[in-house]
Amino acid sequence: DAGVIQSPRHEVTEMGQEVTLRCKPISGHDYLFWYRQTMMRGLELLIYFNNNVPIDDSGMPEDRFSAKMPNASFSTLKIQPSEPRDSAVYFCASGIAGTSGDYEQYFGPGTRLTVT
Amino acid sequence: SQQGEEDPQALSIQEGENATMNCSYKTSINNLQWYRQNSGRGLVHLILIRSNEREKHSGRLRVTLDTSKKSSSLLITASRAADTASYFCATANSGYSTLTFGKGTMLLVSP
């Protein structure tokens, strides 16, 4: 398996532009997570899906952020309009729950976003 | 909010030495996991320990869990330069719940 795939790996954009990050989870995994990592705040969970349905988006910073999962093999995280404080590394992770409800998460390589 | 907090924030050792990292958390958990992150890469799952387990081994890794003290430790024996990375603990409060990650310990292993 290729693992979790994210694109692009790097994105540099100007403030006010729309940014779309993409993720392909591992086939068969029923959970998908979007995280943001910064030096100051560490790794923050933004939103997660179970069987393509958004379960908890309480970590999404504001209405400028939106995420979709139209099918089991694709998800997007969109920022519109982008701001310099959105600069971070964005990770997508997927997982499959075991019978006891625990699961390990498999992370993609991340997208490093720089908003100037 | 951060559930797990790793200690120390940074650790520098020589190849062949053992490295011990600690994680403390505040509320009851279902399981605790350790992840490794190499510079510029995504996190990689290392080991999961459930709340009813006290110790687990995987290769050169040994994890302990003390639920009475709400703490866990990760021991890497006979460290190698390739072990240089950041190590994160993550807790799940209940079954099927999400993980809350600490801020990590940066480990530097010098040849």
PDB file of C-alpha atoms in Angstrom, chain B:
ATOM      1  CA  SER B   1      -6.105  21.378  24.855  1.00  0.00           C
ATOM      2  CA  GLN B   2      -3.064  19.161  25.423  1.00  0.00           C
ATOM      3  CA  GLN B   3      -3.761  15.949  27.284  1.00  0.00           C
ATOM      4  CA  GLY B   4      -0.317  14.375  27.218  1.00  0.00           C
ATOM      5  CA  GLU B   5       2.801  16.294  28.121  1.00  0.00           C
ATOM      6  CA  GLU B   6       6.184  14.822  27.343  1.00  0.00           C
ATOM      7  CA  ASP B   7       9.277  15.244  29.446  1.00  0.00           C
ATOM      8  CA  PRO B   8      11.992  16.198  28.729  1.00  0.00           C
ATOM      9  CA  GLN B   9      11.362  18.581  25.855  1.00  0.00           C
ATOM     10  CA  ALA B  10      14.745  17.682  24.400  1.00  0.00           C
ATOM     11  CA  LEU B  11      17.198  14.858  25.010  1.00  0.00           C
ATOM     12  CA  SER B  12      20.718  14.431  23.643  1.00  0.00           C
ATOM     13  CA  ILE B  13      22.577  11.130  24.010  1.00  0.00           C
ATOM     14  CA  GLN B  14      25.320   9.075  22.396  1.00  0.00           C
ATOM     15  CA  GLU B  15      24.773   6.062  20.206  1.00  0.00           C
ATOM     16  CA  GLY B  16      24.426   2.910  22.246  1.00  0.00           C
ATOM     17  CA  GLU B  17      22.922   4.666  25.251  1.00  0.00           C
ATOM     18  CA  ASN B  18      19.342   4.215  26.355  1.00  0.00           C
ATOM     19  CA  ALA B  19      16.805   7.022  25.951  1.00  0.00           C
ATOM     20  CA  THR B  20      13.844   7.452  28.276  1.00  0.00           C
ATOM     21  CA  MET B  21      10.964   9.799  27.606  1.00  0.00           C
ATOM     22  CA  ASN B  22       8.020  10.381  29.866  1.00  0.00           C
ATOM     23  CA  CYS B  23       4.437  11.369  29.267  1.00  0.00           C
ATOM     24  CA  SER B  24       1.933  12.617  31.826  1.00  0.00           C
ATOM     25  CA  TYR B  25      -1.771  13.060  31.244  1.00  0.00           C
ATOM     26  CA  LYS B  26      -4.671  14.455  33.203  1.00  0.00           C
ATOM     27  CA  THR B  27      -7.833  12.425  32.652  1.00  0.00           C
ATOM     28  CA  SER B  28      -8.592   8.715  32.476  1.00  0.00           C
ATOM     29  CA  ILE B  29      -7.719   7.024  29.224  1.00  0.00           C
ATOM     30  CA  ASN B  30      -8.691   4.047  27.109  1.00  0.00           C
ATOM     31  CA  ASN B  31      -5.254   3.746  25.548  1.00  0.00           C
ATOM     32  CA  LEU B  32      -2.008   5.630  25.087  1.00  0.00           C
ATOM     33  CA  GLN B  33       0.109   5.603  21.962  1.00  0.00           C
ATOM     34  CA  TRP B  34       3.612   6.690  21.052  1.00  0.00           C
ATOM     35  CA  TYR B  35       4.524   8.138  17.665  1.00  0.00           C
ATOM     36  CA  ARG B  36       7.797   9.167  16.059  1.00  0.00           C
ATOM     37  CA  GLN B  37       8.263  12.077  13.674  1.00  0.00           C
ATOM     38  CA  ASN B  38      11.404  12.508  11.647  1.00  0.00           C
ATOM     39  CA  SER B  39      12.199  16.024  10.497  1.00  0.00           C
ATOM     40  CA  GLY B  40       9.924  17.095   7.671  1.00  0.00           C
ATOM     41  CA  ARG B  41       7.897  13.895   7.734  1.00  0.00           C
ATOM     42  CA  GLY B  42       4.573  12.658   9.055  1.00  0.00           C
ATOM     43  CA  LEU B  43       4.123  10.862  12.348  1.00  0.00           C
ATOM     44  CA  VAL B  44       4.700   7.129  12.489  1.00  0.00           C
ATOM     45  CA  HIS B  45       2.915   4.913  14.987  1.00  0.00           C
ATOM     46  CA  LEU B  46       5.274   3.028  17.303  1.00  0.00           C
ATOM     47  CA  ILE B  47       3.239   1.281  19.959  1.00  0.00           C
ATOM     48  CA  LEU B  48      -0.180   1.266  21.630  1.00  0.00           C
ATOM     49  CA  ILE B  49      -0.759   0.333  25.266  1.00  0.00           C
ATOM     50  CA  ARG B  50      -4.217  -0.127  26.689  1.00  0.00           C
ATOM     51  CA  SER B  51      -5.318   1.122  30.087  1.00  0.00           C
ATOM     52  CA  ASN B  52      -5.367  -2.414  31.512  1.00  0.00           C
ATOM     53  CA  GLU B  53      -1.800  -3.092  30.416  1.00  0.00           C
ATOM     54  CA  ARG B  54       1.299  -2.128  32.365  1.00  0.00           C
ATOM     55  CA  GLU B  55       4.129  -2.824  29.984  1.00  0.00           C
ATOM     56  CA  LYS B  56       4.655  -3.537  26.333  1.00  0.00           C
ATOM     57  CA  HIS B  57       7.672  -4.287  24.179  1.00  0.00           C
ATOM     58  CA  SER B  58       8.366  -3.874  20.506  1.00  0.00           C
ATOM     59  CA  GLY B  59      11.906  -4.505  19.352  1.00  0.00           C
ATOM     60  CA  ARG B  60      14.139  -1.989  21.130  1.00  0.00           C
ATOM     61  CA  LEU B  61      11.115  -0.121  22.488  1.00  0.00           C
ATOM     62  CA  ARG B  62       9.658  -0.625  25.934  1.00  0.00           C
ATOM     63  CA  VAL B  63       6.571   1.264  27.065  1.00  0.00           C
ATOM     64  CA  THR B  64       5.182   1.329  30.571  1.00  0.00           C
ATOM     65  CA  LEU B  65       1.888   2.723  31.782  1.00  0.00           C
ATOM     66  CA  ASP B  66       0.999   3.682  35.324  1.00  0.00           C
ATOM     67  CA  THR B  67      -2.658   4.693  35.392  1.00  0.00           C
ATOM     68  CA  SER B  68      -2.520   5.540  39.109  1.00  0.00           C
ATOM     69  CA  LYS B  69       0.092   8.190  38.352  1.00  0.00           C
ATOM     70  CA  LYS B  70      -1.357   9.005  34.947  1.00  0.00           C
ATOM     71  CA  SER B  71       1.994   8.590  33.314  1.00  0.00           C
ATOM     72  CA  SER B  72       3.791   6.552  30.694  1.00  0.00           C
ATOM     73  CA  SER B  73       7.391   6.120  29.692  1.00  0.00           C
ATOM     74  CA  LEU B  74       9.046   5.152  26.431  1.00  0.00           C
ATOM     75  CA  LEU B  75      12.438   3.511  26.634  1.00  0.00           C
ATOM     76  CA  ILE B  76      14.599   3.100  23.548  1.00  0.00           C
ATOM     77  CA  THR B  77      17.476   0.750  24.237  1.00  0.00           C
ATOM     78  CA  ALA B  78      20.837   0.776  22.456  1.00  0.00           C
ATOM     79  CA  SER B  79      19.956   3.936  20.567  1.00  0.00           C
ATOM     80  CA  ARG B  80      21.144   4.603  17.036  1.00  0.00           C
ATOM     81  CA  ALA B  81      21.662   7.814  15.091  1.00  0.00           C
ATOM     82  CA  ALA B  82      18.592   6.833  13.054  1.00  0.00           C
ATOM     83  CA  ASP B  83      16.486   7.153  16.213  1.00  0.00           C
ATOM     84  CA  THR B  84      16.974  10.923  16.052  1.00  0.00           C
ATOM     85  CA  ALA B  85      13.431  12.292  15.832  1.00  0.00           C
ATOM     86  CA  SER B  86      10.634  13.823  17.846  1.00  0.00           C
ATOM     87  CA  TYR B  87       8.569  11.438  19.923  1.00  0.00           C
ATOM     88  CA  PHE B  88       4.946  12.123  20.813  1.00  0.00           C
ATOM     89  CA  CYS B  89       2.567  10.479  23.190  1.00  0.00           C
ATOM     90  CA  ALA B  90      -1.132  10.521  22.359  1.00  0.00           C
ATOM     91  CA  THR B  91      -4.070   9.569  24.526  1.00  0.00           C
ATOM     92  CA  ALA B  92      -7.543   8.305  23.714  1.00  0.00           C
ATOM     93  CA  ASN B  93     -10.078   9.001  26.423  1.00  0.00           C
ATOM     94  CA  SER B  94     -12.438   6.230  25.402  1.00  0.00           C
ATOM     95  CA  GLY B  95     -13.022   3.662  22.717  1.00  0.00           C
ATOM     96  CA  TYR B  96     -13.423   5.155  19.274  1.00  0.00           C
ATOM     97  CA  SER B  97     -12.390   8.566  20.569  1.00  0.00           C
ATOM     98  CA  THR B  98      -9.863  10.794  18.898  1.00  0.00           C
ATOM     99  CA  LEU B  99      -6.252  11.133  19.994  1.00  0.00           C
ATOM    100  CA  THR B 100      -4.848  14.117  21.835  1.00  0.00           C
ATOM    101  CA  PHE B 101      -1.148  14.626  21.206  1.00  0.00           C
ATOM    102  CA  GLY B 102       1.486  16.150  23.442  1.00  0.00           C
ATOM    103  CA  LYS B 103       4.112  18.554  22.158  1.00  0.00           C
ATOM    104  CA  GLY B 104       6.779  15.923  21.938  1.00  0.00           C
ATOM    105  CA  THR B 105      10.328  15.178  23.009  1.00  0.00           C
ATOM    106  CA  MET B 106      13.124  15.928  20.552  1.00  0.00           C
ATOM    107  CA  LEU B 107      15.707  13.160  20.711  1.00  0.00           C
ATOM    108  CA  LEU B 108      19.171  13.648  19.254  1.00  0.00           C
ATOM    109  CA  VAL B 109      21.414  10.594  19.061  1.00  0.00           C
ATOM    110  CA  SER B 110      25.001  11.435  18.197  1.00  0.00           C
ATOM    111  CA  PRO B 111      27.294   8.887  16.525  1.00  0.00           C
TER     112      PRO B 111
END
